[in-house]
Coordinates of C-alpha atoms and ligand atoms in Angstrom, one line a residue:
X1 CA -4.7 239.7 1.2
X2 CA -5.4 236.2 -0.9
X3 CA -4.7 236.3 -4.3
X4 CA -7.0 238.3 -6.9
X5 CA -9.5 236.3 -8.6
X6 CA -10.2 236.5 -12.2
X7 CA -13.8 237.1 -11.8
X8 CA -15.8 237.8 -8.1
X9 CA -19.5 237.0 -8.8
X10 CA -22.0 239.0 -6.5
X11 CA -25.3 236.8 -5.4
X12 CA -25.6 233.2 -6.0
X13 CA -28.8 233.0 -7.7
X14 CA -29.4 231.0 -11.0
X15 CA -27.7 234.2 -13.1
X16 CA -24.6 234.4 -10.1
X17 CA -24.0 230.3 -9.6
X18 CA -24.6 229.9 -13.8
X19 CA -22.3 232.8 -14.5
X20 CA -19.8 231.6 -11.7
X21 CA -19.9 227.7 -13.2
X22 CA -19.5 228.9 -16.6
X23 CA -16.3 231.4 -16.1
X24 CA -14.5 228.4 -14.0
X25 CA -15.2 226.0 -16.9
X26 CA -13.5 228.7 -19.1
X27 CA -10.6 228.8 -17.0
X28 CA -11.1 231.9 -14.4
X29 CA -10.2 232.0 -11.2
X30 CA -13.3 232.7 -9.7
X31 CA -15.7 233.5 -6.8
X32 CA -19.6 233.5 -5.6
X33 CA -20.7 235.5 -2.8
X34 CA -24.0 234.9 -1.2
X35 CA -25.9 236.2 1.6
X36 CA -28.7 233.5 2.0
X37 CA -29.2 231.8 4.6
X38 CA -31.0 228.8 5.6
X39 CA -32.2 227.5 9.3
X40 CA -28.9 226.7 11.4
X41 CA -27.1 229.5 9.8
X42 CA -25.9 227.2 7.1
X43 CA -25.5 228.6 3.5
X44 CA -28.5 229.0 0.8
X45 CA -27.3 229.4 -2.4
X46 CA -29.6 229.6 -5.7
X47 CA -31.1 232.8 -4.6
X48 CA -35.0 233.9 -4.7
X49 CA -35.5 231.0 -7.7
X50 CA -34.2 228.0 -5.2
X51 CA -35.5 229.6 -1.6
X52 CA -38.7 231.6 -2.1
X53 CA -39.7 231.2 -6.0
X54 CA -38.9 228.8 -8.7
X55 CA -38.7 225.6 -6.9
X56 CA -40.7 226.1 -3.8
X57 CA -43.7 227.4 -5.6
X58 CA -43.3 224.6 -8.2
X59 CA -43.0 222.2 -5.2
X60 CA -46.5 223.0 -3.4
X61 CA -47.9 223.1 -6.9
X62 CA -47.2 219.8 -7.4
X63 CA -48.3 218.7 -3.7
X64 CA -51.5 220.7 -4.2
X65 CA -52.4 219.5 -7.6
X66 CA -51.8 215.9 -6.5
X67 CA -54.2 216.4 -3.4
X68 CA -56.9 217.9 -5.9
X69 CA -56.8 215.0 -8.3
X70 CA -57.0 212.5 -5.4
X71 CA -60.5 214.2 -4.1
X72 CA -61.9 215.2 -7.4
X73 CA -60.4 213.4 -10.5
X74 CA -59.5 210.0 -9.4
X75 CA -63.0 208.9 -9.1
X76 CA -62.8 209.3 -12.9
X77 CA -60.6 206.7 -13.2
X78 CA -62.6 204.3 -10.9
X79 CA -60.1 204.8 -8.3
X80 CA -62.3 205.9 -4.8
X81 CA -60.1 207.6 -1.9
X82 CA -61.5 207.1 1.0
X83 CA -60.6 209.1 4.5
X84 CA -58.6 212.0 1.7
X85 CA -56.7 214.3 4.3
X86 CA -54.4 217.1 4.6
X87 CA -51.5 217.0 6.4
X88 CA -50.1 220.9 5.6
X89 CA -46.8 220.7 8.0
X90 CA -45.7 217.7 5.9
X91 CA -46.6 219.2 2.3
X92 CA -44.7 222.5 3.7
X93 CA -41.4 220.2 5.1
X94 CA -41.5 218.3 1.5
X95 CA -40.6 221.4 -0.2
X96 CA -38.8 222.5 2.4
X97 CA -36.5 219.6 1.4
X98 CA -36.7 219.9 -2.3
X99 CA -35.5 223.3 -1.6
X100 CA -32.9 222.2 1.0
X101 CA -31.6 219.2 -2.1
X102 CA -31.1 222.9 -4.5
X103 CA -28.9 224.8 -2.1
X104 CA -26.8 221.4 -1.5
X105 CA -26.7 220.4 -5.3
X106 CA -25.4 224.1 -5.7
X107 CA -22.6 224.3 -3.1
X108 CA -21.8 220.9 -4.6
X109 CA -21.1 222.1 -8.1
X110 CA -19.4 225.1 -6.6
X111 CA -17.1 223.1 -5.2
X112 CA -16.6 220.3 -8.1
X113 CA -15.9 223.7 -10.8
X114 CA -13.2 224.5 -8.0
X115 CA -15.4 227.9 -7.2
X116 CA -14.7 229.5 -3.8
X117 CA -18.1 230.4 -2.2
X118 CA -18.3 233.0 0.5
X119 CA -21.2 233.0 2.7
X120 CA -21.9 237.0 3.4
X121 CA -22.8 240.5 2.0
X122 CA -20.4 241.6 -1.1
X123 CA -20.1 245.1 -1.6
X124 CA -17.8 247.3 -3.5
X125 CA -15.0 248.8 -1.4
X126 CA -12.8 250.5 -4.0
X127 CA -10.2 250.0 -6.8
X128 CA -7.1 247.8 -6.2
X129 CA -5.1 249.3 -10.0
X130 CA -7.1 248.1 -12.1
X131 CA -9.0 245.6 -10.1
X132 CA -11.8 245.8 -7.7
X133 CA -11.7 245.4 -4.3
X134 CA -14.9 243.5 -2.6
X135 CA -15.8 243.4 0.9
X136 CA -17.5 240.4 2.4
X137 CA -19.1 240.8 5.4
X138 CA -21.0 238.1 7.5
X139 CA -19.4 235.0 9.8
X140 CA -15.8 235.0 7.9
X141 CA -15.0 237.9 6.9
X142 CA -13.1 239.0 3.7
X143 CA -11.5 241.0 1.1
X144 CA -11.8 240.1 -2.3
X145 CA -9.8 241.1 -5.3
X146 CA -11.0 240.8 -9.0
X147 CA -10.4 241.6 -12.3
X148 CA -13.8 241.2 -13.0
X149 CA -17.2 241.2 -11.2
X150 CA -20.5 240.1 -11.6
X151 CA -23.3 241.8 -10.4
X152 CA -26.6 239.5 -9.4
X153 CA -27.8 240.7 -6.6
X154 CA -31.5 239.8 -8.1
X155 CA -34.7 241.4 -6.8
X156 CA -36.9 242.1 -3.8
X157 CA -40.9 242.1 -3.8
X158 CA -42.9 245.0 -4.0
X159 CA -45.0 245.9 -1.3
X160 CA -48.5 248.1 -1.4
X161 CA -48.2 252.0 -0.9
X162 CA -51.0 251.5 2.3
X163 CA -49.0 248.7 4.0
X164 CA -45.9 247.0 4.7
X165 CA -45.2 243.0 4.9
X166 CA -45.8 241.4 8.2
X167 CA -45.3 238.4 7.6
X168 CA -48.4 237.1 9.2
X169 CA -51.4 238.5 7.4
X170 CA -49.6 240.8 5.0
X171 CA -47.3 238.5 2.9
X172 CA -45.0 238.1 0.2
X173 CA -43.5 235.4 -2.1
X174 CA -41.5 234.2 1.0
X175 CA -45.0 234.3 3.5
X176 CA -47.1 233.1 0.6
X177 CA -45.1 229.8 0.4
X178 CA -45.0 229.3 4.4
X179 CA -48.7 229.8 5.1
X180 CA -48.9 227.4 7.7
X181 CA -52.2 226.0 7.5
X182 CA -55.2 226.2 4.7
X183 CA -56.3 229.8 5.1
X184 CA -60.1 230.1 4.9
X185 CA -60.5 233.4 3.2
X186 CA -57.6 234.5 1.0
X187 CA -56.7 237.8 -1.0
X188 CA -54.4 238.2 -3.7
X189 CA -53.9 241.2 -5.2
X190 CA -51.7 240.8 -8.7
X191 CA -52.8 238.1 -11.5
X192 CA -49.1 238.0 -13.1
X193 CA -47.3 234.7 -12.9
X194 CA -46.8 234.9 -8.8
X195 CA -50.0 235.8 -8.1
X196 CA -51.8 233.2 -10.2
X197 CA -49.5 230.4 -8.8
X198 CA -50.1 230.9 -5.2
X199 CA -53.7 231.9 -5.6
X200 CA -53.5 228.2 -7.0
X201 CA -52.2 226.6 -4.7
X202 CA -54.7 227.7 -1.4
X203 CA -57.0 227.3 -3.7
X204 CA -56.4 223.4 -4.8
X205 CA -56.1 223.1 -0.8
X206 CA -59.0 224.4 0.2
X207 CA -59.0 228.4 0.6
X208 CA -61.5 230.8 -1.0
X209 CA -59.1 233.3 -3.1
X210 CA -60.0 235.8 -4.4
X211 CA -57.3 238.0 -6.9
X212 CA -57.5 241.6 -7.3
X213 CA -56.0 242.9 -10.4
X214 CA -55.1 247.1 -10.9
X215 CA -55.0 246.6 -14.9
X216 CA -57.8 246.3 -16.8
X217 CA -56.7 243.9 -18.8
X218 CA -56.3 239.9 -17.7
X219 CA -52.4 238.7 -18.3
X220 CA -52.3 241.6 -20.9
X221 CA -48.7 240.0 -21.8
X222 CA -49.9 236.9 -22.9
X223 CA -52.3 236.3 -26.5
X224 CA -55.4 237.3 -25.6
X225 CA -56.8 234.3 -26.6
X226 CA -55.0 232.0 -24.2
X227 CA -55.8 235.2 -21.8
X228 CA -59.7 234.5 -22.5
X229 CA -59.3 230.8 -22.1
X230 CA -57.3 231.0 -18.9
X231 CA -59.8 233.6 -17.5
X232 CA -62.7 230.9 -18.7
X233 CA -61.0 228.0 -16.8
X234 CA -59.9 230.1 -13.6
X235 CA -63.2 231.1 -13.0
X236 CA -64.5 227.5 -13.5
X237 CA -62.3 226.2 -11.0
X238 CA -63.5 228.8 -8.3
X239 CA -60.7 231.3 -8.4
X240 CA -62.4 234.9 -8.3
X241 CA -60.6 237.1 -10.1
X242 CA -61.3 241.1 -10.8
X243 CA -59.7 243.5 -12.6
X244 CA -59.8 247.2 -13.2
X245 CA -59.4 247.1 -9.3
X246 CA -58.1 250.2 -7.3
X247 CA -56.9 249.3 -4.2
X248 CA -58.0 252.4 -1.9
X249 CA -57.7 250.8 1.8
X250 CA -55.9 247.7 3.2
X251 CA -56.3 247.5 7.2
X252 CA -55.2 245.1 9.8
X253 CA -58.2 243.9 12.0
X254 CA -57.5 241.3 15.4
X255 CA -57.1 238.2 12.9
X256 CA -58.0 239.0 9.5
X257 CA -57.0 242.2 6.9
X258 CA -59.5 244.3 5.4
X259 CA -59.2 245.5 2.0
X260 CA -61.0 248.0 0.2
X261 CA -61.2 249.0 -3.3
X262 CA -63.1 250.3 -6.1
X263 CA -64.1 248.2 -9.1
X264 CA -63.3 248.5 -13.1
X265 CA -67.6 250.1 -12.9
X266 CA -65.8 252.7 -10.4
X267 CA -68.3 250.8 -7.3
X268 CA -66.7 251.0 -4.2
X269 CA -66.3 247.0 -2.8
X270 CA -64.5 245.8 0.3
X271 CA -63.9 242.1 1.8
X272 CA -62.1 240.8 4.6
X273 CA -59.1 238.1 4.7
X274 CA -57.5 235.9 6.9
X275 CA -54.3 236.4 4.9
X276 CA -53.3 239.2 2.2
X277 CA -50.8 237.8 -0.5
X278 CA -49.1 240.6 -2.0
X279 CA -47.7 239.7 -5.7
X280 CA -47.7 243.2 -7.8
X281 CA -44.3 242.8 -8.7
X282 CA -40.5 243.2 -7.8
X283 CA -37.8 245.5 -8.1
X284 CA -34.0 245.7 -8.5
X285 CA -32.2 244.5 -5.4
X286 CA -28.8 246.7 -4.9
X287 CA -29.1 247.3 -1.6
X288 CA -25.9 247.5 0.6
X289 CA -23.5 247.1 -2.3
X290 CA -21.2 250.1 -2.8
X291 CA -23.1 251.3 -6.1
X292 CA -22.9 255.0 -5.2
X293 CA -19.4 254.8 -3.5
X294 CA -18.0 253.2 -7.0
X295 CA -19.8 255.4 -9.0
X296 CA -22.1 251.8 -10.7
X297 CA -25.2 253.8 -12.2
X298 CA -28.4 252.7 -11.8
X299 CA -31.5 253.6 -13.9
X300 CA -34.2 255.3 -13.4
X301 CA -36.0 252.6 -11.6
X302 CA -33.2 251.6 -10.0
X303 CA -31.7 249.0 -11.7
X304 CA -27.7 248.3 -13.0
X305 CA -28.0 250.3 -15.9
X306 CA -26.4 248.1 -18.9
X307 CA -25.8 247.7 -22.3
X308 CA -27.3 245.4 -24.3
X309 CA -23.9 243.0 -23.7
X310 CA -24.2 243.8 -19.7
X311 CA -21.8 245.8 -19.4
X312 CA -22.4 248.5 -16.6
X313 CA -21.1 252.0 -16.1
X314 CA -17.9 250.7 -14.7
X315 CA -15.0 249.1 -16.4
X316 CA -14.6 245.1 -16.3
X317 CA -18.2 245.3 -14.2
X318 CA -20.9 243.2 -15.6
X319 CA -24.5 242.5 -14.3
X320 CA -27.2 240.4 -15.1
X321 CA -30.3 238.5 -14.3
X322 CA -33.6 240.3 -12.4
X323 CA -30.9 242.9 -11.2
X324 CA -31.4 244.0 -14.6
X325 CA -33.8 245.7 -17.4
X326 CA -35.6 242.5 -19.1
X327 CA -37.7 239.7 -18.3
X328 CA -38.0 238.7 -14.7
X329 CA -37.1 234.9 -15.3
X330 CA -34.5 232.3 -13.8
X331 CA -33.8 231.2 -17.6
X332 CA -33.3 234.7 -18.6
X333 CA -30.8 235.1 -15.6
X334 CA -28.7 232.3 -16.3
X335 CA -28.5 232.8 -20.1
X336 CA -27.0 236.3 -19.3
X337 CA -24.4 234.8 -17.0
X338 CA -23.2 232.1 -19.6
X339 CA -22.9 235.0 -22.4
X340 CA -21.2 237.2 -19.8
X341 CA -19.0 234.4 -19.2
X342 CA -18.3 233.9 -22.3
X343 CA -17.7 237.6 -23.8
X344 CA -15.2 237.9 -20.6
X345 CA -13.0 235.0 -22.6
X346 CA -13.2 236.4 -25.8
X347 CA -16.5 234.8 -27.3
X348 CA -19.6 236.1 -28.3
X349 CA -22.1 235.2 -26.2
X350 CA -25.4 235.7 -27.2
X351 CA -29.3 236.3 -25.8
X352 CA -32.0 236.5 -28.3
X353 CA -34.9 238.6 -25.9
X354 CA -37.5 236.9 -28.7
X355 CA -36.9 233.6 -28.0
X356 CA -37.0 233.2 -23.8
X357 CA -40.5 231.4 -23.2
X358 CA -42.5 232.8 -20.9
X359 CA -44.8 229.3 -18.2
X360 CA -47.1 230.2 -15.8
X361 CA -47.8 226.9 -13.8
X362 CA -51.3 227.6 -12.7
X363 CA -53.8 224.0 -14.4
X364 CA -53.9 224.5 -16.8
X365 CA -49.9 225.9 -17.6
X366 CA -49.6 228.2 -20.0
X367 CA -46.6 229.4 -22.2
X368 CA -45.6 230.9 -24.6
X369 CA -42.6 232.0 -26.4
X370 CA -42.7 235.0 -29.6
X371 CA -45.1 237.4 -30.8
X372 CA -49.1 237.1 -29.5
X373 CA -51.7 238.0 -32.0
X374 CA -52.2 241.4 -30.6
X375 CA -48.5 242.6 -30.8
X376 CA -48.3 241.0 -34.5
X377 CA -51.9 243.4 -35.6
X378 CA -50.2 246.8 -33.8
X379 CA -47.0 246.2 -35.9
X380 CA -49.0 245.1 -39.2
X381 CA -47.4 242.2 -39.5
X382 CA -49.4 239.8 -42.0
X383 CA -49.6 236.6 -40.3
X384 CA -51.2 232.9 -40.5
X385 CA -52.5 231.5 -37.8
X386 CA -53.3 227.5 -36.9
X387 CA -54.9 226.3 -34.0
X388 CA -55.7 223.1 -32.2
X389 CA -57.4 221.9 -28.6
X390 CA -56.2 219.7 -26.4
X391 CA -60.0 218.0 -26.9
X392 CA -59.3 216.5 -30.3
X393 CA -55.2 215.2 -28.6
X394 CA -56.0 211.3 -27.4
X395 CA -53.3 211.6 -25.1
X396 CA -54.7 214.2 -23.4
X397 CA -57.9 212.5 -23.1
X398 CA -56.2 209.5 -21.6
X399 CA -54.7 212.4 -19.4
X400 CA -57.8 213.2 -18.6
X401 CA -56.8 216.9 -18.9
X402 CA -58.8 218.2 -22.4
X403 CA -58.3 222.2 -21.5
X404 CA -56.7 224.5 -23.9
X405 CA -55.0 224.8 -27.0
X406 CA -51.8 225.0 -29.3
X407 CA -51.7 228.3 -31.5
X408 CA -49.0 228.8 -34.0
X409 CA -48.5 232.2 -35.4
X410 CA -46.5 232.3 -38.5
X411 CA -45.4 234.9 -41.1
X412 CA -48.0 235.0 -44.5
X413 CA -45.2 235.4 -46.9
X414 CA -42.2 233.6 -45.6
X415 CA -44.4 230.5 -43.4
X416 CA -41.6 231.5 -40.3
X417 CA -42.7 230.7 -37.0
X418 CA -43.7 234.7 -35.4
X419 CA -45.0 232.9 -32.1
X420 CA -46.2 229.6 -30.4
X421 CA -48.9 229.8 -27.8
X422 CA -49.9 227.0 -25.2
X423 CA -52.7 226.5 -22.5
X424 CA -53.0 223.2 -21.6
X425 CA -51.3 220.3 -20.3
X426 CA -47.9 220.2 -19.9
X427 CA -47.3 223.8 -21.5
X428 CA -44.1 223.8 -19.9
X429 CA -42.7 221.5 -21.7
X430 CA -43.9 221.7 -24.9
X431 CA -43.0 224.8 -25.6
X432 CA -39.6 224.4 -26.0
X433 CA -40.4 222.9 -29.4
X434 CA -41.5 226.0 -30.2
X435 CA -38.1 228.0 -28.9
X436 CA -36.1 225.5 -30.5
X437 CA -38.3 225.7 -33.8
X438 CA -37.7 229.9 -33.1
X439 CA -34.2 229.7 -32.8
X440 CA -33.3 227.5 -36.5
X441 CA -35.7 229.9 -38.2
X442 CA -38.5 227.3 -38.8
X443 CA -41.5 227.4 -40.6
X444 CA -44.5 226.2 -39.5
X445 CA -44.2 223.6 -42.8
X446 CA -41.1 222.5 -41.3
X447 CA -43.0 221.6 -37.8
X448 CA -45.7 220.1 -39.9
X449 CA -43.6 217.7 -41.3
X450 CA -41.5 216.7 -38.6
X451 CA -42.8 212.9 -37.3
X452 CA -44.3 213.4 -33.5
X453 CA -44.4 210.4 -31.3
X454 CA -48.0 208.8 -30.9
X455 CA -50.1 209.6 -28.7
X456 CA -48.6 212.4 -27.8
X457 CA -49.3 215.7 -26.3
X458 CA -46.6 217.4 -29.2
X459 CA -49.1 216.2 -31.4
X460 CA -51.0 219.1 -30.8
X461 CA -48.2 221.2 -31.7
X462 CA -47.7 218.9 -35.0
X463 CA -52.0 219.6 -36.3
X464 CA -51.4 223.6 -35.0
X465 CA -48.6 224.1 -37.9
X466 CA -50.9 222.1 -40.3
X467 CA -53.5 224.6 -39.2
X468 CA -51.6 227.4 -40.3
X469 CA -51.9 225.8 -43.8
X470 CA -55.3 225.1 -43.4
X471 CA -54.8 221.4 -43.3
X472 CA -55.3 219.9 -39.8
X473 CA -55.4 216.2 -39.8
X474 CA -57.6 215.2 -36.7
X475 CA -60.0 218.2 -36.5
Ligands
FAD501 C1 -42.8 233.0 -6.1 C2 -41.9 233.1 -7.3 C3 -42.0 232.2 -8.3 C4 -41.1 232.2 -9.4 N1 -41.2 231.3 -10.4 C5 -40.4 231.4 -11.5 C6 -40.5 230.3 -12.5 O1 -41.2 229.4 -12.3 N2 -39.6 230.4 -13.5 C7 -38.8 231.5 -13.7 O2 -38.1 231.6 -14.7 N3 -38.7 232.5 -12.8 C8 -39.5 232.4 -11.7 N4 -39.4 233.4 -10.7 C9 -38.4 234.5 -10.9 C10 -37.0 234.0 -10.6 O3 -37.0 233.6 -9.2 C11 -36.0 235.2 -10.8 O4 -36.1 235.7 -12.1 C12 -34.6 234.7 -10.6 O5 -34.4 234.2 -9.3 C13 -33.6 235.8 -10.8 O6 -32.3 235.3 -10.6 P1 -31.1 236.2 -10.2 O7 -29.9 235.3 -10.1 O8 -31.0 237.4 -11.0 O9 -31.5 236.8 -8.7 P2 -31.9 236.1 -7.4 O10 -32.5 234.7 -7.6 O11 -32.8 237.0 -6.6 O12 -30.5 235.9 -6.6 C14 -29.8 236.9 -6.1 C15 -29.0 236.4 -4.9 O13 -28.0 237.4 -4.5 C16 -28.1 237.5 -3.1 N5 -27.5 238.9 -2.8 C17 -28.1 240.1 -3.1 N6 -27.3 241.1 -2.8 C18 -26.2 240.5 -2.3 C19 -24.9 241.0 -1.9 N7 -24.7 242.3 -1.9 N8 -24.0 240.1 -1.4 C20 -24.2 238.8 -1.5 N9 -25.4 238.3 -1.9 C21 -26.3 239.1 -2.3 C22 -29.5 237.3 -2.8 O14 -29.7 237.1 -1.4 C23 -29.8 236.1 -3.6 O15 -29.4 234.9 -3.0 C24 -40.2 233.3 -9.6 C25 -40.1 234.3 -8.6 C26 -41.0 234.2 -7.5 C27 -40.8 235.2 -6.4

């Protein structure tokens, strides 16, 4: 048996590679076992975010949003494309390639932080003293020793009570980013952050998608505002959406897949599909790792039960990331396997829940990072609020992309920023002013009299904290 390591890291995903990166710059002898696997049998790291999530969805976003500017908003600009065409087996090998750069970049800094990766299936196989003793299986096998391990095995999708994936009509995250050509007729039932982004992306290329929401309420997690806007601007754009559905028959036909359901007026609809995307959410992935031989406990929904440091049931085992309670987020992952990390050498690594922004990257994006509008009310909190639109922003009308708003939420006594709010362009980015205005504690005042750059989209965020005082300069 090979030496012990320090740490052994299960699942290479952005909480496993982070957390693995992190504990070798502290020092540790450490390891990262992953199972995923890309075509030719060669290694995958970076998990469901680099293979089937994060970056491939972000990918065909991109690809799709540049083919609907070229046939709809160019001509705007007095720029006229002739003979516009689709060419969907290069769009999918593009990402295929982004994703493929990822997994290389990853191995790459693996092996530069002097990180032995194992490419297999970790499990649990016992107690070595004090140490644990993990198995790999897959084409070399292995057994590990560790001090300490990190669970991040991640998460798996959900699939509907009346049918299974197929991965032809009936698909998840994985199927939903492989479609293989333009389907003409697509479901999508789920309006969270998946849903909306793939329902995007068939739609920007051509499809006819139509969403099909259980809760009454549309992205009930974000401000109802933006909620209302981004509901406004969907529909404009041709995306159907219902909610308050109830999903009471899904059936496979010769070539299409049949859906029944009844609406939020309790009337019994139905349509037909050429392809079913099924985004209603994911759960804990532990399958195939020991848990119940080792005794790791698992909560009631059947993820690593930990603490609010990540420490499991087990001594020196830590999890993190969507193997976890909390947000379902890459960012969230990682920053639990740097403070992991960084409590195993004695630090005190920290995650502040209240800060991790929230981006969905439908057009417009929206995100948003603290307290909506609606929470701030149930908990009586008395609160300012300043607003402004993208319409009044001159960058944004030299974007050509007016939609949506800033909204700044800030406390009435104390002027501290509660919550900042986005739909519009470029939400993604600018709300990290907002975490970082979170995270020192700032006012809205302070934001108002920080000096954006002209013209610039932060400008918005710049007139919303004047708004809070009332004192907007361009509106
Ligand atoms: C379509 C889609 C789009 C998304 N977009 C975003 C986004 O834009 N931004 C964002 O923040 N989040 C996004 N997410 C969510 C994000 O992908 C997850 O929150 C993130 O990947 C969780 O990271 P993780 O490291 O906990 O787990 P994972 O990324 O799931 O990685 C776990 C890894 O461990 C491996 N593994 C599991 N068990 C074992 C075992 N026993 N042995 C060895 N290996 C094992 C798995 O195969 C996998 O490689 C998206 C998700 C989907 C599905």
């Amino acid at each position: 048996m090979a030496d012990p390591f320090d740490v052994v890291v299960i699942g290479g995903g952005p909480g496993g590679y982070i957390a693995a990166i992190r504990c070798a710059q502290l020092g540790m002898k450490t390891a990262c076992i992953d199972d995923w696997t890309r075509a030719g049998g060669k290694p995958a790291p970076g998990g469901t975010c680099t293979n089937v999530g994060c970056i491939p969805s972000k990918a065909l976003l991109q690809s799709s949003e540049n083919y609907e500017h070229a046939g709809h908003a160019f001509a705007d600009h007095g720029i006229e494309v002739k003979g516009l065409a689709l060419d969907v087996k290069k769009m999918q090998a593009r990402k295929d390639k982004v994703v493929a750069q990822n997994n290389d970049g990853i191995l790459y800094l693996f092996k530069k932080n002097r990180i032995a990766f194992f490419h297999g299936h970790g499990a649990f196989a016992g107690r070595d003293g004090d140490a644990w003793k993990i198995r790999v299986d897959g084409a070399s096998p292995a057994e590990l020793v560790a001090a300490r391990v990190i669970v991040a095995t991640g998460s798996k999708p959900r699939a509907l009570p009346l049918i299974p994936f197929d991965d032809d009509r009936v698909l998840d995250n994985a199927g939903a980013l492989a479609i293989p050509a333009v389907p003409k007729r697509l479901g999508v039932v789920g309006a969270g952050v998946i849903g909306l982004e793939m329902g995007s992306v068939w739609r920007r290329l051509g499809a006819s998608v139509t969403v099909l929401e259980a809760l009454p309420a549309f992205l009930g997690a974000a401000d109802e505002a933006v909620a209302k806007e981004a509901r406004k601007l969907f529909a404009r754009q041709g995306l159907a959406i219902e909610t308050g559905v109830n999903i009471t028959a899904v059936t496979l036909g010769k070539a299409d897949v049949a859906v029944a359901w009844t609406d939020a007026a309790g009337k019994a609809q139905a349509a037909s599909f050429d392809k079913l995307i099924v985004a209603i959410g994911r759960v804990p992935n532990t399958d195939g790792l020991g848990a119940e031989a080792v005794g790791l406990a698992l909560d009631e929904r059947g993820f690593v039960a930990v603490d609010g440091e990540c420490r499991t049931s087990l001594p020196n085992v830590w999890a993190i990331g969507d193997v976890v309670r909390g947000p379902m987020l890459a960012h969230k992952a990682e920053e639990e396997g740097v403070a992991v990390a960084e409590r195993m050498a004695g630090q005190h690594g920290h995650v502040d829940f209240n800060t991790i922004p929230w981006v969905i990257y439908t057009s417009p994006e929206i995100a948003w990072v603290g307290q909506t509008e609606q929470q701030l009310k149930a908990a009586g909190v008395a609160y300012r609020a300043g607003s402004f639109p993208f319409s009044a922003n001159g960058r944004a009308r030299a974007l050509g992309d007016t939609s949506g708003f800033v909204k700044i939420l800030a406390d009435a006594a104390t002027d501290r920023i509660l919550g900042v709010h986005v739909i519009g362009p470029f939400a993604s980015e600018l709300i990290s002013e907002g975490v970082v205005a979170m995270e020192f504690g700032a006012s809205a005042e302070d934001i108002a009299r920080i000096c954006h750059a002209h013209p610039s989209l932060a400008e918005a965020m710049k007139e919303a904290a004047l708004g809070v005082d009332g004192r907007m300069l361009n509106l």
